[in-house]
mmCIF file of C-alpha atoms in Angstrom:
data_model
loop_
_atom_site.group_PDB
_atom_site.id
_atom_site.type_symbol
_atom_site.label_atom_id
_atom_site.label_comp_id
_atom_site.label_asym_id
_atom_site.label_seq_id
_atom_site.Cartn_x
_atom_site.Cartn_y
_atom_site.Cartn_z
ATOM 1 C CA MET A 1 -12.334 123.313 120.426
ATOM 2 C CA GLN A 2 -15.132 121.529 122.699
ATOM 3 C CA ASN A 3 -17.426 124.060 120.947
ATOM 4 C CA ASN A 4 -16.264 122.976 117.435
ATOM 5 C CA ILE A 5 -17.192 119.468 118.411
ATOM 6 C CA ARG A 6 -20.625 120.298 119.144
ATOM 7 C CA GLU A 7 -21.536 121.947 116.752
ATOM 8 C CA SER A 8 -19.969 119.659 114.194
ATOM 9 C CA LEU A 9 -22.212 116.539 115.956
ATOM 10 C CA PHE A 10 -25.455 118.938 115.899
ATOM 11 C CA ARG A 11 -25.219 119.560 112.160
ATOM 12 C CA PRO A 12 -28.831 119.601 110.850
ATOM 13 C CA GLU A 13 -27.889 117.522 107.727
ATOM 14 C CA LEU A 14 -26.463 115.484 109.523
ATOM 15 C CA LEU A 15 -28.820 114.593 112.142
ATOM 16 C CA LYS A 16 -31.824 114.677 108.869
ATOM 17 C CA ARG A 17 -29.099 111.576 107.901
ATOM 18 C CA ILE A 18 -29.084 109.692 111.122
ATOM 19 C CA VAL A 19 -32.903 109.934 111.842
ATOM 20 C CA ILE A 20 -33.708 109.139 108.474
ATOM 21 C CA TYR A 21 -31.480 106.229 108.080
ATOM 22 C CA GLY A 22 -31.715 104.506 111.760
ATOM 23 C CA LEU A 23 -35.567 104.520 110.555
ATOM 24 C CA LEU A 24 -34.503 102.844 107.452
ATOM 25 C CA THR A 25 -32.136 100.676 108.961
ATOM 26 C CA LEU A 26 -34.684 99.890 111.826
ATOM 27 C CA LEU A 27 -37.383 99.316 109.038
ATOM 28 C CA LEU A 28 -35.001 96.780 106.990
ATOM 29 C CA GLY A 29 -32.923 95.175 109.792
ATOM 30 C CA SER A 30 -36.741 94.260 111.032
ATOM 31 C CA ALA A 31 -38.362 92.997 108.813
ATOM 32 C CA GLN A 32 -34.759 90.935 108.205
ATOM 33 C CA CYS A 33 -34.663 88.682 110.968
ATOM 34 C CA SER A 34 -38.508 88.859 112.039
ATOM 35 C CA PHE A 35 -40.566 88.814 109.034
ATOM 36 C CA PHE A 36 -38.846 87.644 106.212
ATOM 37 C CA PRO A 37 -37.802 84.119 108.233
ATOM 38 C CA LEU A 38 -41.303 83.347 108.999
ATOM 39 C CA LEU A 39 -42.025 83.613 105.100
ATOM 40 C CA ASN A 40 -42.790 80.417 103.628
ATOM 41 C CA ILE A 41 -42.366 81.580 99.959
ATOM 42 C CA CYS A 42 -38.535 82.729 100.443
ATOM 43 C CA PRO A 43 -36.235 79.626 101.187
ATOM 44 C CA SER A 44 -34.149 81.615 102.146
ATOM 45 C CA THR A 45 -33.865 84.705 104.350
ATOM 46 C CA PRO A 46 -32.769 88.075 101.504
ATOM 47 C CA ASP A 47 -30.117 89.978 103.323
ATOM 48 C CA LEU A 48 -32.380 93.673 103.291
ATOM 49 C CA ILE A 49 -28.939 95.327 105.031
ATOM 50 C CA MET A 50 -27.203 94.587 101.832
ATOM 51 C CA GLY A 51 -29.500 96.219 99.526
ATOM 52 C CA MET A 52 -29.399 99.270 101.577
ATOM 53 C CA LEU A 53 -26.402 99.985 102.143
ATOM 54 C CA LEU A 54 -25.453 99.573 98.267
ATOM 55 C CA GLY A 55 -28.057 102.102 97.655
ATOM 56 C CA ILE A 56 -26.143 104.222 99.881
ATOM 57 C CA ILE A 57 -23.281 104.324 98.650
ATOM 58 C CA LEU A 58 -24.742 105.522 95.061
ATOM 59 C CA ILE A 59 -27.136 107.884 95.798
ATOM 60 C CA ASP A 60 -25.406 109.238 99.326
ATOM 61 C CA SER A 61 -22.036 108.747 100.308
ATOM 62 C CA ASP A 62 -19.439 105.403 100.661
ATOM 63 C CA LYS A 63 -18.929 107.194 104.299
ATOM 64 C CA SER A 64 -22.755 107.851 105.109
ATOM 65 C CA ALA A 65 -22.943 103.906 103.756
ATOM 66 C CA ALA A 66 -20.168 102.770 105.901
ATOM 67 C CA VAL A 67 -21.408 104.774 109.785
ATOM 68 C CA VAL A 68 -24.683 102.709 108.215
ATOM 69 C CA ALA A 69 -22.959 99.568 108.109
ATOM 70 C CA VAL A 70 -21.601 99.589 112.320
ATOM 71 C CA ALA A 71 -24.883 100.651 113.331
ATOM 72 C CA ALA A 72 -27.368 98.581 110.786
ATOM 73 C CA GLY A 73 -24.522 95.498 111.540
ATOM 74 C CA PHE A 74 -24.968 95.757 115.563
ATOM 75 C CA PHE A 75 -28.333 96.142 115.046
ATOM 76 C CA ILE A 76 -29.192 92.872 113.078
ATOM 77 C CA ASP A 77 -26.670 91.019 115.636
ATOM 78 C CA ALA A 78 -28.619 92.586 118.966
ATOM 79 C CA VAL A 79 -31.885 91.384 116.965
ATOM 80 C CA GLY A 80 -31.389 88.087 114.785
ATOM 81 C CA GLY A 81 -29.624 86.724 118.109
ATOM 82 C CA GLY A 82 -27.099 84.689 115.188
ATOM 83 C CA ALA A 83 -24.456 82.914 116.482
ATOM 84 C CA ILE A 84 -21.701 84.546 115.380
ATOM 85 C CA ALA A 85 -21.764 88.150 115.855
ATOM 86 C CA LEU A 86 -20.131 90.092 112.925
ATOM 87 C CA SER A 87 -22.193 91.527 110.835
ATOM 88 C CA PRO A 88 -20.813 95.053 112.177
ATOM 89 C CA LEU A 89 -17.490 94.116 110.402
ATOM 90 C CA LEU A 90 -18.865 92.551 108.023
ATOM 91 C CA TYR A 91 -21.095 95.265 106.050
ATOM 92 C CA CYS A 92 -18.321 97.432 106.156
ATOM 93 C CA LEU A 93 -15.924 95.445 104.346
ATOM 94 C CA PHE A 94 -19.352 94.932 102.338
ATOM 95 C CA VAL A 95 -19.348 98.985 101.759
ATOM 96 C CA LEU A 96 -15.198 99.133 100.865
ATOM 97 C CA PHE A 97 -15.287 96.148 98.710
ATOM 98 C CA ILE A 98 -18.845 97.933 96.379
ATOM 99 C CA SER A 99 -17.206 101.528 97.502
ATOM 100 C CA LEU A 100 -14.595 100.089 95.176
ATOM 101 C CA PHE A 101 -16.727 99.480 91.525
ATOM 102 C CA SER A 102 -18.717 102.715 92.411
ATOM 103 C CA ARG A 103 -16.097 104.987 91.974
ATOM 104 C CA LYS A 104 -16.747 105.546 88.391
ATOM 105 C CA MET A 105 -20.888 104.455 88.324
ATOM 106 C CA LEU A 106 -23.448 106.659 87.593
ATOM 107 C CA THR A 107 -26.631 106.866 90.324
ATOM 108 C CA SER A 108 -28.720 105.523 88.329
ATOM 109 C CA PHE A 109 -30.827 101.940 88.740
ATOM 110 C CA ALA A 110 -29.052 99.945 85.360
ATOM 111 C CA SER A 111 -25.743 100.637 88.290
ATOM 112 C CA PHE A 112 -27.724 99.497 91.415
ATOM 113 C CA ALA A 113 -28.726 96.864 89.169
ATOM 114 C CA LEU A 114 -24.953 96.098 88.278
ATOM 115 C CA LEU A 115 -23.069 96.643 91.070
ATOM 116 C CA MET A 116 -25.682 93.655 93.009
ATOM 117 C CA ILE A 117 -23.469 91.616 91.201
ATOM 118 C CA PRO A 118 -19.902 91.799 92.868
ATOM 119 C CA ALA A 119 -22.679 92.579 96.266
ATOM 120 C CA LEU A 120 -24.320 88.971 95.613
ATOM 121 C CA LEU A 121 -20.640 87.516 95.121
ATOM 122 C CA TYR A 122 -19.610 88.800 98.265
ATOM 123 C CA ARG A 123 -22.392 87.852 100.161
ATOM 124 C CA GLY A 124 -22.467 84.044 99.199
ATOM 125 C CA VAL A 125 -18.380 83.712 100.434
ATOM 126 C CA ALA A 126 -19.157 85.834 103.522
ATOM 127 C CA THR A 127 -21.908 83.526 104.127
ATOM 128 C CA ALA A 128 -19.648 80.613 103.149
ATOM 129 C CA VAL A 129 -17.667 81.681 106.069
ATOM 130 C CA CYS A 130 -19.921 82.288 108.555
ATOM 131 C CA MET A 131 -20.725 78.192 108.260
ATOM 132 C CA ALA A 132 -17.346 77.531 107.956
ATOM 133 C CA ILE A 133 -16.871 79.354 111.085
ATOM 134 C CA ASP A 134 -19.996 77.768 112.857
ATOM 135 C CA ARG A 135 -19.512 74.515 111.983
ATOM 136 C CA ARG A 136 -14.708 74.854 112.480
ATOM 137 C CA ALA A 137 -15.255 72.598 109.064
ATOM 138 C CA LEU A 138 -15.742 73.337 105.157
ATOM 139 C CA VAL A 139 -18.945 73.017 104.220
ATOM 140 C CA PRO A 140 -19.467 70.706 101.559
ATOM 141 C CA ILE A 141 -20.071 72.367 97.781
ATOM 142 C CA ALA A 142 -23.541 70.386 97.556
ATOM 143 C CA GLU A 143 -24.488 71.600 100.690
ATOM 144 C CA LEU A 144 -23.088 75.254 100.184
ATOM 145 C CA PHE A 145 -24.853 75.354 97.206
ATOM 146 C CA GLY A 146 -28.359 74.639 98.399
ATOM 147 C CA THR A 147 -27.930 76.987 101.102
ATOM 148 C CA VAL A 148 -26.092 80.156 99.393
ATOM 149 C CA GLY A 149 -28.023 79.897 95.705
ATOM 150 C CA PRO A 150 -31.303 80.729 97.570
ATOM 151 C CA GLU A 151 -30.239 83.225 99.627
ATOM 152 C CA LEU A 152 -28.402 85.358 96.892
ATOM 153 C CA LEU A 153 -31.558 84.570 94.859
ATOM 154 C CA CYS A 154 -33.628 85.764 97.380
ATOM 155 C CA THR A 155 -31.104 89.148 97.951
ATOM 156 C CA ALA A 156 -31.426 89.738 94.834
ATOM 157 C CA ILE A 157 -35.244 90.082 93.937
ATOM 158 C CA VAL A 158 -36.137 92.259 96.816
ATOM 159 C CA CYS A 159 -33.226 93.907 97.181
ATOM 160 C CA LEU A 160 -33.592 95.710 93.664
ATOM 161 C CA PRO A 161 -36.955 97.708 94.593
ATOM 162 C CA LEU A 162 -34.346 99.317 97.724
ATOM 163 C CA TYR A 163 -33.323 102.012 95.199
ATOM 164 C CA PHE A 164 -35.979 103.578 95.051
ATOM 165 C CA ALA A 165 -36.700 103.193 98.429
ATOM 166 C CA VAL A 166 -32.798 104.794 99.354
ATOM 167 C CA LYS A 167 -33.562 107.402 96.579
ATOM 168 C CA LEU A 168 -37.060 108.506 98.294
ATOM 169 C CA CYS A 169 -35.562 108.614 101.854
ATOM 170 C CA ALA A 170 -32.685 110.452 100.312
ATOM 171 C CA ILE A 171 -34.639 113.641 99.427
ATOM 172 C CA PRO A 172 -35.141 115.328 102.749
ATOM 173 C CA LEU A 173 -31.417 114.530 103.111
ATOM 174 C CA GLU A 174 -30.824 116.769 99.434
ATOM 175 C CA THR A 175 -28.494 115.179 98.435
ATOM 176 C CA HIS A 176 -31.233 114.472 95.802
ATOM 177 C CA SER A 177 -29.940 117.720 93.636
ATOM 178 C CA LYS A 178 -27.221 115.202 92.175
ATOM 179 C CA PHE A 179 -29.551 112.983 90.820
ATOM 180 C CA THR A 180 -32.550 112.648 88.852
ATOM 181 C CA PHE A 181 -35.032 109.587 88.860
#
């Protein structure tokens, strides 16, 4: 039994996924926590991890996306240093939420762009809940729209090209035989 567990953990395709998605998480998580907050162009920090997870759901599987969601959530909380450390839970719920919509979707850029709508809706609600928890009170509507609006706009603009980055990363994972560019 112990050999079966060891063999299942060291499968080449699993190790490829860990390395590729780990490097992608490291790159995008670092950019999300350090690069984008310093830019004066973006009024808010886009959620790159959310875009990556959306691509993984469409291109690979929701199981892979759930594992990456937990790891990326811990990484974002460790690097970002936010007051509330709920990112692993929020990203896992995001994968569950989007998986409900993506069951009948084709793996194409049009599907990715269409799924950005519920993804942005989820992100807006998550931001509003985190703001309310952080302040221990409801946030005024004007302030909420002033924060959530730019965040969703930046996330939509920056995450659309992530579909092609995840698709490129999926080539060594041999999931690319299921779809075409």
